[in-house]
């Protein structure tokens, strides 16, 4: 995997300062958190994984490397961070299996629904739910729930447990796992439809 460049890190830092509610942090997620988030996706998985809030692509690249037969559709609302994500993917390759789009998660999920995309097995999200208003969180969670097949898994990380009840209200089962070695410490939600 390619180490992130100084410019990429600085752009992420400035995006975090300028729009913390949208970025959720000042540094990209570290490998401890990323490994927890992608662990449920089998290494031989051949379907499509949707990643929401992909930032500069740290999780995107590790997921694509771990699951060489999977297709990854990564979504990042910040066009500068999405551009870095595309550049990082292009440098590594991945035979066209990975696509990074710059749009909101809501827009992408609505577009997938309109074009009749099949239901997903996995949605992995780094979107900082705590930075969104209540109605927007509920709407996003509903759209994620609708995009999953029965038994599909929604993996979300947060830096608090504030939105646990909103996630639990929409999914059949929910398990939370702390990741203390991430900076700052995080919680991973595993929500199954």
Coordinates of N, CA, C and O in Angstrom, one line a residue:
X1 N 0.8 -1.2 0.0 CA 0.0 0.0 0.0 C 0.9 1.2 0.0 O 1.9 1.3 0.6
X2 N 0.5 2.3 -0.7 CA 1.2 3.5 -0.8 C 1.0 4.4 0.4 O -0.1 4.6 0.8
X3 N 2.1 4.9 1.0 CA 1.9 5.9 2.1 C 1.3 7.2 1.6 O 1.5 7.6 0.5
X4 N 0.5 7.8 2.4 CA -0.1 9.0 2.0 C 0.9 10.1 1.9 O 1.8 10.2 2.7
X5 N 0.7 11.0 1.0 CA 1.7 12.1 0.8 C 1.4 13.2 1.8 O 0.3 13.3 2.4
X6 N 2.3 14.1 2.0 CA 2.1 15.2 2.9 C 1.0 16.1 2.5 O 0.2 16.5 3.3
X7 N 0.9 16.3 1.2 CA -0.2 17.2 0.6 C -1.6 16.5 1.0 O -2.5 17.2 1.4
X8 N -1.7 15.2 0.8 CA -2.9 14.5 1.1 C -3.3 14.7 2.6 O -4.4 15.0 2.9
X9 N -2.3 14.5 3.4 CA -2.6 14.7 4.9 C -3.0 16.1 5.2 O -3.9 16.3 6.0
X10 N -2.3 17.1 4.6 CA -2.6 18.5 4.9 C -4.0 18.8 4.4 O -4.8 19.5 5.1
X11 N -4.4 18.3 3.2 CA -5.7 18.6 2.7 C -6.8 18.0 3.6 O -7.8 18.6 3.8
X12 N -6.5 16.8 4.1 CA -7.5 16.1 5.0 C -7.6 17.0 6.3 O -8.7 17.2 6.8
X13 N -6.4 17.4 6.8 CA -6.4 18.2 8.0 C -7.2 19.5 7.8 O -8.1 19.9 8.7
X14 N -7.0 20.2 6.7 CA -7.7 21.5 6.5 C -9.2 21.2 6.2 O -10.0 22.0 6.7
X15 N -9.5 20.1 5.6 CA -10.9 19.8 5.4 C -11.6 19.5 6.7 O -12.7 19.9 7.0
X16 N -10.9 18.8 7.6 CA -11.4 18.6 9.0 C -11.6 19.8 9.8 O -12.5 19.9 10.6
X17 N -10.7 20.8 9.6 CA -10.8 22.1 10.3 C -12.0 22.9 9.8 O -12.8 23.4 10.5
X18 N -12.1 23.0 8.4 CA -13.1 23.8 7.8 C -14.5 23.2 7.9 O -15.4 24.0 8.1
X19 N -14.6 21.9 7.7 CA -15.9 21.3 7.7 C -15.9 20.0 8.6 O -16.1 18.9 8.1
X20 N -15.6 20.2 9.9 CA -15.5 19.1 10.8 C -16.7 18.2 10.8 O -16.7 17.0 10.9
X21 N -17.9 18.9 10.7 CA -19.2 18.2 10.7 C -19.3 17.2 9.5 O -20.0 16.2 9.6
X22 N -18.5 17.5 8.5 CA -18.6 16.7 7.3 C -17.4 15.7 7.2 O -17.6 14.6 6.7
X23 N -16.3 16.0 7.7 CA -15.1 15.1 7.7 C -15.0 14.3 8.9 O -14.6 13.1 8.8
X24 N -15.3 14.8 10.1 CA -15.4 14.0 11.3 C -14.0 13.9 12.0 O -14.0 13.3 13.1
X25 N -12.9 14.3 11.4 CA -11.6 14.2 12.0 C -10.6 15.0 11.4 O -10.9 15.7 10.3
X26 N -9.4 15.1 12.0 CA -8.3 15.9 11.4 C -7.3 15.0 10.7 O -6.5 15.5 10.0
X27 N -7.4 13.7 11.0 CA -6.5 12.8 10.3 C -7.3 11.6 9.8 O -8.3 11.2 10.4
X28 N -6.8 10.9 8.7 CA -7.5 9.7 8.3 C -7.5 8.6 9.3 O -6.6 8.6 10.2
X29 N -8.4 7.7 9.2 CA -8.5 6.6 10.1 C -7.2 5.7 10.0 O -6.6 5.6 8.9
X30 N -6.8 5.2 11.2 CA -5.6 4.4 11.2 C -5.9 2.9 10.9 O -7.1 2.5 11.0
X31 N -4.9 2.1 10.7 CA -5.1 0.7 10.3 C -5.9 -0.1 11.3 O -6.6 -1.0 10.9
X32 N -5.7 0.2 12.6 CA -6.5 -0.5 13.6 C -8.0 -0.4 13.4 O -8.7 -1.4 13.5
X33 N -8.4 0.8 13.1 CA -9.8 1.0 12.9 C -10.2 0.4 11.5 O -11.3 -0.3 11.4
X34 N -9.4 0.6 10.5 CA -9.7 0.1 9.2 C -9.8 -1.4 9.2 O -10.8 -2.0 8.6
X35 N -8.9 -2.1 9.9 CA -9.0 -3.5 9.9 C -10.2 -4.0 10.6 O -10.8 -5.0 10.1
X36 N -10.7 -3.3 11.6 CA -12.0 -3.7 12.3 C -13.1 -3.5 11.3 O -14.1 -4.3 11.3
X37 N -13.1 -2.5 10.5 CA -14.2 -2.1 9.7 C -14.3 -3.1 8.5 O -15.4 -3.4 8.1
X38 N -13.2 -3.6 7.9 CA -13.3 -4.4 6.8 C -13.3 -5.9 7.1 O -13.5 -6.7 6.2
X39 N -13.0 -6.2 8.4 CA -12.9 -7.6 8.8 C -14.1 -8.5 8.4 O -13.9 -9.7 8.0
X40 N -15.4 -8.0 8.5 CA -16.5 -8.9 8.1 C -16.6 -9.2 6.6 O -17.3 -10.2 6.2
X41 N -15.9 -8.5 5.7 CA -16.0 -8.8 4.3 C -15.0 -9.9 4.0 O -13.8 -9.8 4.2
X42 N -15.5 -11.1 3.6 CA -14.6 -12.2 3.3 C -13.6 -11.9 2.2 O -13.9 -11.2 1.3
X43 N -12.4 -12.4 2.4 CA -11.3 -12.1 1.4 C -11.7 -12.6 0.0 O -11.2 -12.0 -0.9
X44 N -12.5 -13.6 -0.1 CA -12.8 -14.1 -1.5 C -14.2 -13.5 -2.0 O -14.7 -14.0 -2.9
X45 N -14.7 -12.5 -1.3 CA -16.0 -11.9 -1.7 C -15.9 -11.3 -3.1 O -14.9 -10.7 -3.5
X46 N -16.9 -11.6 -3.9 CA -16.9 -11.2 -5.4 C -18.0 -10.2 -5.7 O -18.1 -9.8 -6.8
X47 N -18.7 -9.7 -4.7 CA -19.7 -8.7 -5.0 C -19.2 -7.3 -4.9 O -18.0 -7.0 -5.0
X48 N -20.2 -6.3 -4.7 CA -19.8 -4.9 -4.6 C -20.0 -4.5 -3.2 O -20.9 -4.8 -2.5
X49 N -19.0 -3.7 -2.7 CA -19.0 -3.1 -1.4 C -19.1 -1.6 -1.6 O -18.4 -1.0 -2.4
X50 N -20.1 -1.0 -0.9 CA -20.3 0.4 -1.0 C -19.6 1.1 0.2 O -19.9 0.7 1.4
X51 N -18.7 2.0 0.0 CA -18.1 2.8 1.1 C -18.5 4.2 1.0 O -18.4 4.9 0.0
X52 N -19.1 4.7 2.1 CA -19.6 6.0 2.2 C -18.6 6.9 3.1 O -18.2 6.4 4.2
X53 N -18.3 8.1 2.6 CA -17.3 8.9 3.4 C -15.9 8.3 3.3 O -15.3 8.1 4.3
X54 N -15.4 8.1 2.1 CA -14.2 7.5 1.9 C -12.9 8.3 2.1 O -11.8 7.8 2.1
X55 N -13.1 9.6 2.3 CA -12.0 10.5 2.5 C -10.9 10.4 1.4 O -11.3 10.4 0.2
X56 N -9.7 10.2 1.8 CA -8.6 10.1 0.8 C -8.4 8.6 0.4 O -7.4 8.4 -0.4
X57 N -9.1 7.7 0.8 CA -9.1 6.3 0.3 C -8.3 5.4 1.2 O -8.0 4.3 0.7
X58 N -8.0 5.7 2.4 CA -7.2 4.7 3.2 C -7.9 3.4 3.4 O -7.3 2.3 3.1
X59 N -9.2 3.4 3.7 CA -10.0 2.2 3.9 C -10.2 1.5 2.5 O -10.1 0.3 2.3
X60 N -10.5 2.4 1.5 CA -10.7 1.9 0.1 C -9.6 1.0 -0.3 O -9.8 -0.1 -0.9
X61 N -8.4 1.5 -0.2 CA -7.2 0.7 -0.7 C -7.0 -0.5 0.1 O -6.7 -1.6 -0.5
X62 N -7.2 -0.5 1.4 CA -7.0 -1.7 2.2 C -8.0 -2.8 1.9 O -7.8 -4.0 1.8
X63 N -9.3 -2.3 1.7 CA -10.3 -3.2 1.4 C -10.1 -3.9 0.0 O -10.2 -5.1 -0.2
X64 N -9.7 -3.1 -1.0 CA -9.5 -3.6 -2.3 C -8.3 -4.6 -2.3 O -8.3 -5.6 -3.0
X65 N -7.3 -4.3 -1.5 CA -6.1 -5.2 -1.5 C -6.5 -6.5 -0.7 O -6.1 -7.6 -1.1
X66 N -7.3 -6.4 0.3 CA -7.7 -7.6 1.1 C -8.7 -8.5 0.3 O -8.7 -9.7 0.5
X67 N -9.5 -7.9 -0.5 CA -10.6 -8.6 -1.2 C -10.4 -8.4 -2.7 O -11.1 -7.6 -3.4
X68 N -9.4 -9.1 -3.4 CA -9.0 -8.8 -4.7 C -10.1 -9.1 -5.8 O -9.9 -8.8 -7.0
X69 N -11.2 -9.8 -5.4 CA -12.2 -10.1 -6.4 C -13.5 -9.2 -6.2 O -14.4 -9.2 -7.0
X70 N -13.5 -8.4 -5.2 CA -14.6 -7.5 -4.9 C -14.5 -6.2 -5.7 O -13.4 -5.8 -6.1
X71 N -15.7 -5.6 -6.0 CA -15.7 -4.3 -6.6 C -16.0 -3.3 -5.4 O -16.8 -3.6 -4.6
X72 N -15.4 -2.2 -5.5 CA -15.6 -1.2 -4.4 C -16.0 0.1 -5.0 O -15.4 0.6 -5.9
X73 N -17.2 0.6 -4.6 CA -17.7 1.9 -5.0 C -17.5 2.8 -3.8 O -18.2 2.6 -2.8
X74 N -16.6 3.8 -3.9 CA -16.3 4.7 -2.7 C -16.9 6.0 -3.0 O -16.8 6.6 -4.1
X75 N -17.5 6.6 -2.0 CA -18.2 7.9 -2.2 C -17.7 8.9 -1.2 O -17.6 8.6 0.0
X76 N -17.3 10.1 -1.7 CA -16.7 11.1 -0.8 C -17.3 12.5 -1.3 O -17.2 12.8 -2.4
X77 N -18.0 13.2 -0.3 CA -18.6 14.4 -0.7 C -17.6 15.6 -1.0 O -17.9 16.5 -1.8
X78 N -16.5 15.5 -0.3 CA -15.5 16.6 -0.5 C -14.7 16.3 -1.7 O -14.0 15.3 -1.8
X79 N -14.8 17.2 -2.8 CA -14.2 17.0 -4.0 C -12.6 16.9 -4.0 O -12.0 16.1 -4.7
X80 N -12.0 17.6 -3.1 CA -10.5 17.6 -2.9 C -10.1 16.2 -2.4 O -9.2 15.6 -2.9
X81 N -10.8 15.7 -1.3 CA -10.5 14.4 -0.8 C -10.8 13.3 -1.8 O -10.0 12.3 -1.9
X82 N -11.9 13.4 -2.5 CA -12.2 12.4 -3.5 C -11.2 12.4 -4.6 O -10.8 11.3 -5.0
X83 N -10.7 13.5 -5.0 CA -9.6 13.5 -6.0 C -8.3 12.8 -5.5 O -7.7 12.0 -6.2
X84 N -8.0 13.0 -4.2 CA -6.9 12.3 -3.6 C -7.2 10.8 -3.6 O -6.3 10.0 -3.9
X85 N -8.4 10.4 -3.3 CA -8.8 9.0 -3.3 C -8.6 8.4 -4.7 O -8.1 7.3 -4.8
X86 N -9.1 9.1 -5.7 CA -8.9 8.6 -7.1 C -7.5 8.5 -7.5 O -7.1 7.5 -8.1
X87 N -6.7 9.5 -7.1 CA -5.2 9.4 -7.4 C -4.6 8.2 -6.7 O -3.8 7.5 -7.3
X88 N -4.9 8.0 -5.5 CA -4.3 6.9 -4.7 C -4.8 5.5 -5.4 O -3.9 4.6 -5.5
X89 N -6.0 5.4 -5.8 CA -6.5 4.2 -6.4 C -5.8 4.0 -7.8 O -5.3 2.9 -8.1
X90 N -5.6 5.1 -8.5 CA -4.9 5.0 -9.8 C -3.5 4.6 -9.7 O -3.0 3.8 -10.5
X91 N -2.8 5.1 -8.6 CA -1.4 4.7 -8.4 C -1.3 3.2 -8.1 O -0.3 2.6 -8.5
X92 N -2.2 2.6 -7.4 CA -2.2 1.2 -7.0 C -2.7 0.3 -8.1 O -2.2 -0.8 -8.3
X93 N -3.7 0.8 -8.8 CA -4.3 0.0 -9.9 C -5.6 -0.6 -9.5 O -6.6 0.2 -9.4
X94 N -5.7 -1.9 -9.3 CA -6.9 -2.6 -8.9 C -7.8 -2.9 -10.1 O -9.0 -3.2 -10.0
X95 N -7.3 -2.9 -11.3 CA -7.9 -3.4 -12.5 C -9.3 -2.9 -12.7 O -10.2 -3.6 -13.2
X96 N -9.6 -1.6 -12.4 CA -10.9 -1.0 -12.6 C -12.0 -1.5 -11.7 O -13.2 -1.2 -11.8
X97 N -11.6 -2.2 -10.6 CA -12.5 -2.7 -9.6 C -13.0 -1.7 -8.6 O -13.9 -1.9 -7.9
X98 N -12.2 -0.6 -8.6 CA -12.5 0.4 -7.6 C -12.8 1.8 -8.2 O -12.1 2.2 -9.1
X99 N -14.0 2.3 -7.8 CA -14.4 3.6 -8.4 C -14.6 4.6 -7.2 O -15.2 4.2 -6.2
X100 N -14.1 5.8 -7.3 CA -14.3 6.8 -6.3 C -15.2 7.9 -7.0 O -14.8 8.5 -8.0
X101 N -16.3 8.2 -6.4 CA -17.2 9.3 -6.9 C -17.3 10.4 -5.8 O -17.3 10.2 -4.6
X102 N -17.4 11.6 -6.3 CA -17.5 12.8 -5.5 C -19.0 13.3 -5.5 O -19.4 14.0 -6.4
X103 N -19.7 12.8 -4.5 CA -21.1 13.2 -4.3 C -21.5 12.9 -2.9 O -20.8 12.3 -2.2
X104 N -22.7 13.3 -2.5 CA -23.2 12.9 -1.2 C -23.7 11.5 -1.2 O -24.1 10.9 -2.2
X105 N -23.7 10.9 0.0 CA -24.1 9.5 0.2 C -25.6 9.4 -0.2 O -26.0 8.5 -0.9
X106 N -26.4 10.4 0.2 CA -27.8 10.4 -0.1 C -28.1 10.4 -1.7 O -28.9 9.7 -2.2
X107 N -27.3 11.3 -2.4 CA -27.5 11.3 -3.8 C -27.1 10.0 -4.5 O -27.8 9.5 -5.4
X108 N -26.0 9.4 -4.0 CA -25.5 8.2 -4.6 C -26.5 7.0 -4.3 O -26.9 6.3 -5.2
X109 N -27.0 6.9 -3.1 CA -27.9 5.9 -2.7 C -29.2 6.0 -3.5 O -29.8 5.1 -4.0
X110 N -29.7 7.3 -3.7 CA -30.9 7.5 -4.5 C -30.7 7.1 -5.9 O -31.6 6.5 -6.6
X111 N -29.5 7.5 -6.5 CA -29.2 7.2 -7.9 C -29.2 5.6 -8.1 O -29.7 5.1 -9.1
X112 N -28.6 4.9 -7.1 CA -28.5 3.5 -7.2 C -29.9 2.9 -7.2 O -30.2 2.0 -7.9
X113 N -30.7 3.4 -6.3 CA -32.1 2.9 -6.2 C -32.9 3.2 -7.5 O -33.6 2.3 -8.0
X114 N -32.7 4.4 -8.1 CA -33.4 4.8 -9.3 C -33.0 3.9 -10.5 O -33.9 3.6 -11.4
X115 N -31.8 3.5 -10.6 CA -31.3 2.7 -11.7 C -31.5 1.2 -11.5 O -31.1 0.4 -12.3
X116 N -32.1 0.9 -10.3 CA -32.4 -0.5 -10.1 C -31.2 -1.4 -9.7 O -31.2 -2.6 -10.0
X117 N -30.2 -0.8 -9.1 CA -29.1 -1.5 -8.7 C -29.5 -2.6 -7.7 O -30.4 -2.4 -6.9
X118 N -28.8 -3.7 -7.7 CA -29.1 -4.8 -6.8 C -28.8 -4.5 -5.4 O -28.1 -3.5 -5.1
X119 N -29.4 -5.2 -4.5 CA -29.2 -5.0 -3.0 C -27.8 -5.4 -2.7 O -27.2 -6.3 -3.3
X120 N -27.2 -4.7 -1.7 CA -25.8 -4.9 -1.3 C -25.7 -5.8 -0.1 O -26.6 -5.9 0.7
X121 N -24.5 -6.5 -0.1 CA -24.2 -7.3 1.1 C -23.5 -6.4 2.2 O -23.6 -6.7 3.4
X122 N -22.7 -5.4 1.8 CA -22.0 -4.6 2.7 C -22.0 -3.1 2.3 O -21.8 -2.8 1.2
X123 N -22.3 -2.3 3.4 CA -22.1 -0.9 3.3 C -21.2 -0.5 4.4 O -21.5 -0.8 5.6
X124 N -20.1 0.1 4.1 CA -19.1 0.6 5.1 C -19.1 2.1 5.1 O -18.9 2.7 4.1
X125 N -19.2 2.7 6.3 CA -19.4 4.1 6.3 C -18.4 4.8 7.4 O -18.4 4.3 8.5
X126 N -17.8 5.9 7.0 CA -17.1 6.7 7.8 C -17.7 8.1 8.0 O -17.1 9.0 8.5
X127 N -19.0 8.2 7.5 CA -19.7 9.5 7.6 C -19.9 9.8 9.1 O -20.4 9.0 9.9
X128 N -19.5 11.0 9.5 CA -19.7 11.4 10.9 C -21.1 11.8 11.2 O -21.6 12.9 11.0
X129 N -21.9 10.8 11.6 CA -23.3 11.0 11.9 C -23.6 12.1 12.9 O -24.6 12.8 12.8
X130 N -22.7 12.2 13.9 CA -22.8 13.2 14.9 C -22.8 14.7 14.3 O -23.3 15.6 15.0
X131 N -22.3 14.9 13.2 CA -22.3 16.2 12.5 C -23.5 16.5 11.7 O -23.7 17.6 11.2
X132 N -24.4 15.5 11.6 CA -25.6 15.7 10.8 C -26.8 16.0 11.8 O -26.8 15.5 12.9
X133 N -27.8 16.7 11.3 CA -29.0 16.9 12.0 C -29.8 15.6 12.1 O -29.7 14.7 11.3
X134 N -30.7 15.5 13.1 CA -31.4 14.3 13.4 C -32.2 13.7 12.2 O -32.1 12.6 11.9
X135 N -32.9 14.6 11.5 CA -33.7 14.1 10.3 C -32.8 13.6 9.2 O -33.2 12.7 8.5
X136 N -31.7 14.3 9.0 CA -30.8 13.9 8.0 C -30.1 12.5 8.3 O -29.9 11.7 7.5
X137 N -29.8 12.3 9.6 CA -29.3 11.0 10.0 C -30.3 9.9 9.8 O -30.0 8.9 9.2
X138 N -31.5 10.2 10.2 CA -32.6 9.1 10.0 C -32.8 8.8 8.5 O -32.9 7.7 8.2
X139 N -32.8 9.9 7.7 CA -33.0 9.7 6.3 C -31.8 8.9 5.7 O -32.0 8.0 4.9
X140 N -30.6 9.2 6.1 CA -29.4 8.5 5.6 C -29.5 7.0 6.0 O -29.3 6.1 5.2
X141 N -29.8 6.8 7.3 CA -29.9 5.4 7.8 C -31.0 4.6 7.1 O -30.8 3.4 6.8
X142 N -32.1 5.3 6.8 CA -33.2 4.6 6.0 C -32.7 4.2 4.6 O -33.0 3.1 4.2
X143 N -32.0 5.1 4.0 CA -31.5 4.8 2.6 C -30.4 3.7 2.7 O -30.4 2.9 1.8
X144 N -29.6 3.7 3.7 CA -28.6 2.6 3.8 C -29.3 1.3 4.0 O -29.0 0.3 3.4
X145 N -30.3 1.3 4.9 CA -31.1 0.1 5.2 C -31.8 -0.4 3.9 O -31.7 -1.6 3.6
X146 N -32.4 0.5 3.1 CA -33.0 0.0 1.9 C -32.0 -0.5 0.9 O -32.4 -1.3 0.1
X147 N -30.8 -0.1 0.9 CA -29.8 -0.5 -0.1 C -29.3 -1.9 0.2 O -28.7 -2.6 -0.7
X148 N -29.5 -2.4 1.4 CA -29.0 -3.7 1.8 C -30.0 -4.9 1.6 O -31.2 -4.7 1.7
X149 N -29.4 -6.0 1.2 CA -30.3 -7.2 1.1 C -30.6 -7.7 2.5 O -29.9 -7.2 3.5
X150 N -31.6 -8.5 2.7 CA -31.8 -9.1 4.0 C -30.6 -9.9 4.5 O -30.0 -10.7 3.7
X151 N -30.1 -9.6 5.7 CA -28.9 -10.2 6.1 C -27.6 -9.4 5.8 O -26.5 -9.8 6.3
X152 N -27.8 -8.3 5.0 CA -26.7 -7.5 4.7 C -26.1 -6.8 5.9 O -26.8 -6.6 6.9
X153 N -24.9 -6.3 5.8 CA -24.2 -5.7 7.0 C -23.8 -4.3 6.7 O -23.3 -3.9 5.7
X154 N -24.2 -3.4 7.6 CA -23.8 -2.0 7.6 C -22.8 -1.8 8.7 O -23.0 -2.1 9.9
X155 N -21.6 -1.3 8.3 CA -20.5 -1.1 9.2 C -20.3 0.4 9.3 O -20.0 1.0 8.3
X156 N -20.3 1.0 10.5 CA -20.2 2.4 10.7 C -19.2 2.7 11.8 O -19.3 2.0 12.8
X157 N -18.3 3.7 11.6 CA -17.5 4.0 12.8 C -17.9 5.4 13.2 O -18.4 6.3 12.4
X158 N -17.8 5.7 14.5 CA -18.1 7.0 15.1 C -17.1 7.2 16.3 O -16.4 6.2 16.7
X159 N -17.0 8.4 16.8 CA -16.2 8.7 17.9 C -17.0 8.8 19.2 O -16.5 9.2 20.2
X160 N -18.3 8.4 19.1 CA -19.1 8.4 20.3 C -20.3 7.4 20.1 O -20.4 6.8 19.0
X161 N -21.1 7.2 21.1 CA -22.2 6.3 21.0 C -23.5 7.0 20.8 O -24.6 6.4 21.0
X162 N -23.5 8.3 20.5 CA -24.7 9.1 20.5 C -25.7 8.6 19.5 O -26.9 8.8 19.7
X163 N -25.3 8.1 18.4 CA -26.3 7.7 17.3 C -26.6 6.2 17.4 O -27.3 5.6 16.5
X164 N -26.2 5.5 18.5 CA -26.4 4.1 18.6 C -27.9 3.7 18.5 O -28.4 2.8 17.8
X165 N -28.8 4.5 19.2 CA -30.2 4.3 19.3 C -30.8 4.4 17.9 O -31.7 3.6 17.5
X166 N -30.4 5.4 17.1 CA -30.9 5.6 15.8 C -30.6 4.4 14.8 O -31.4 4.0 14.0
X167 N -29.4 3.9 15.0 CA -29.0 2.7 14.2 C -29.7 1.5 14.6 O -30.3 0.7 13.8
X168 N -29.8 1.3 15.9 CA -30.4 0.1 16.5 C -31.9 0.0 16.1 O -32.5 -1.0 15.9
X169 N -32.6 1.2 16.0 CA -34.0 1.2 15.6 C -34.3 0.8 14.2 O -35.4 0.4 13.9
X170 N -33.3 0.7 13.3 CA -33.5 0.4 11.9 C -32.9 -1.0 11.5 O -33.2 -1.5 10.4
X171 N -32.1 -1.6 12.4 CA -31.5 -2.9 12.0 C -31.9 -4.0 13.0 O -32.1 -3.7 14.2
X172 N -31.9 -5.2 12.5 CA -32.3 -6.4 13.3 C -31.3 -6.6 14.4 O -31.8 -6.9 15.6
X173 N -30.1 -6.5 14.2 CA -29.1 -6.7 15.3 C -28.0 -5.6 15.2 O -27.7 -5.1 14.1
X174 N -27.4 -5.3 16.3 CA -26.4 -4.3 16.4 C -25.4 -4.7 17.4 O -25.7 -5.0 18.6
X175 N -24.1 -4.6 17.0 CA -23.0 -4.9 18.0 C -22.0 -3.7 17.8 O -21.8 -3.2 16.7
X176 N -21.5 -3.3 19.0 CA -20.5 -2.2 18.9 C -19.2 -2.7 19.5 O -19.1 -3.5 20.4
X177 N -18.1 -2.3 18.9 CA -16.7 -2.7 19.3 C -15.8 -1.4 19.4 O -15.7 -0.7 18.4
X178 N -15.2 -1.2 20.6 CA -14.3 0.0 20.7 C -13.0 -0.3 20.0 O -12.5 -1.4 20.0
X179 N -12.4 0.8 19.4 CA -11.1 0.7 18.9 C -10.3 1.8 19.5 O -10.2 3.0 19.1
X180 N -9.6 1.4 20.6 CA -8.9 2.4 21.4 C -7.6 2.9 20.8 O -7.1 4.0 21.1
X181 N -7.0 2.1 19.9 CA -5.7 2.4 19.3 C -5.8 3.4 18.1 O -4.9 3.9 17.6
X182 N -7.1 3.7 17.7 CA -7.2 4.8 16.7 C -7.1 6.1 17.3 O -7.3 6.3 18.5
X183 N -6.7 7.1 16.5 CA -6.5 8.5 17.0 C -7.5 9.4 16.3 O -7.4 9.6 15.1
X184 N -8.6 9.9 17.0 CA -9.0 9.6 18.4 C -9.6 8.2 18.4 O -10.0 7.7 17.4
X185 N -9.8 7.6 19.6 CA -10.4 6.3 19.8 C -11.8 6.4 19.1 O -12.5 7.4 19.1
X186 N -12.2 5.2 18.6 CA -13.5 5.1 17.9 C -14.3 3.9 18.3 O -13.8 3.1 19.1
X187 N -15.5 3.9 17.8 CA -16.4 2.8 18.1 C -16.9 2.3 16.7 O -17.3 3.1 15.8
X188 N -16.8 1.0 16.4 CA -17.4 0.4 15.2 C -18.7 -0.2 15.5 O -18.8 -1.0 16.4
X189 N -19.7 0.2 14.7 CA -21.0 -0.4 14.8 C -21.1 -1.5 13.7 O -20.8 -1.2 12.5
X190 N -21.6 -2.7 14.0 CA -21.9 -3.7 13.1 C -23.4 -3.9 13.1 O -23.9 -4.5 14.1
X191 N -24.1 -3.4 12.1 CA -25.6 -3.5 12.1 C -26.1 -4.4 11.0 O -25.7 -4.2 9.8
X192 N -26.8 -5.5 11.3 CA -27.3 -6.4 10.3 C -28.8 -6.2 10.0 O -29.5 -6.0 10.9
X193 N -29.1 -6.2 8.7 CA -30.5 -6.0 8.3 C -31.3 -7.3 8.5 O -30.8 -8.4 8.2

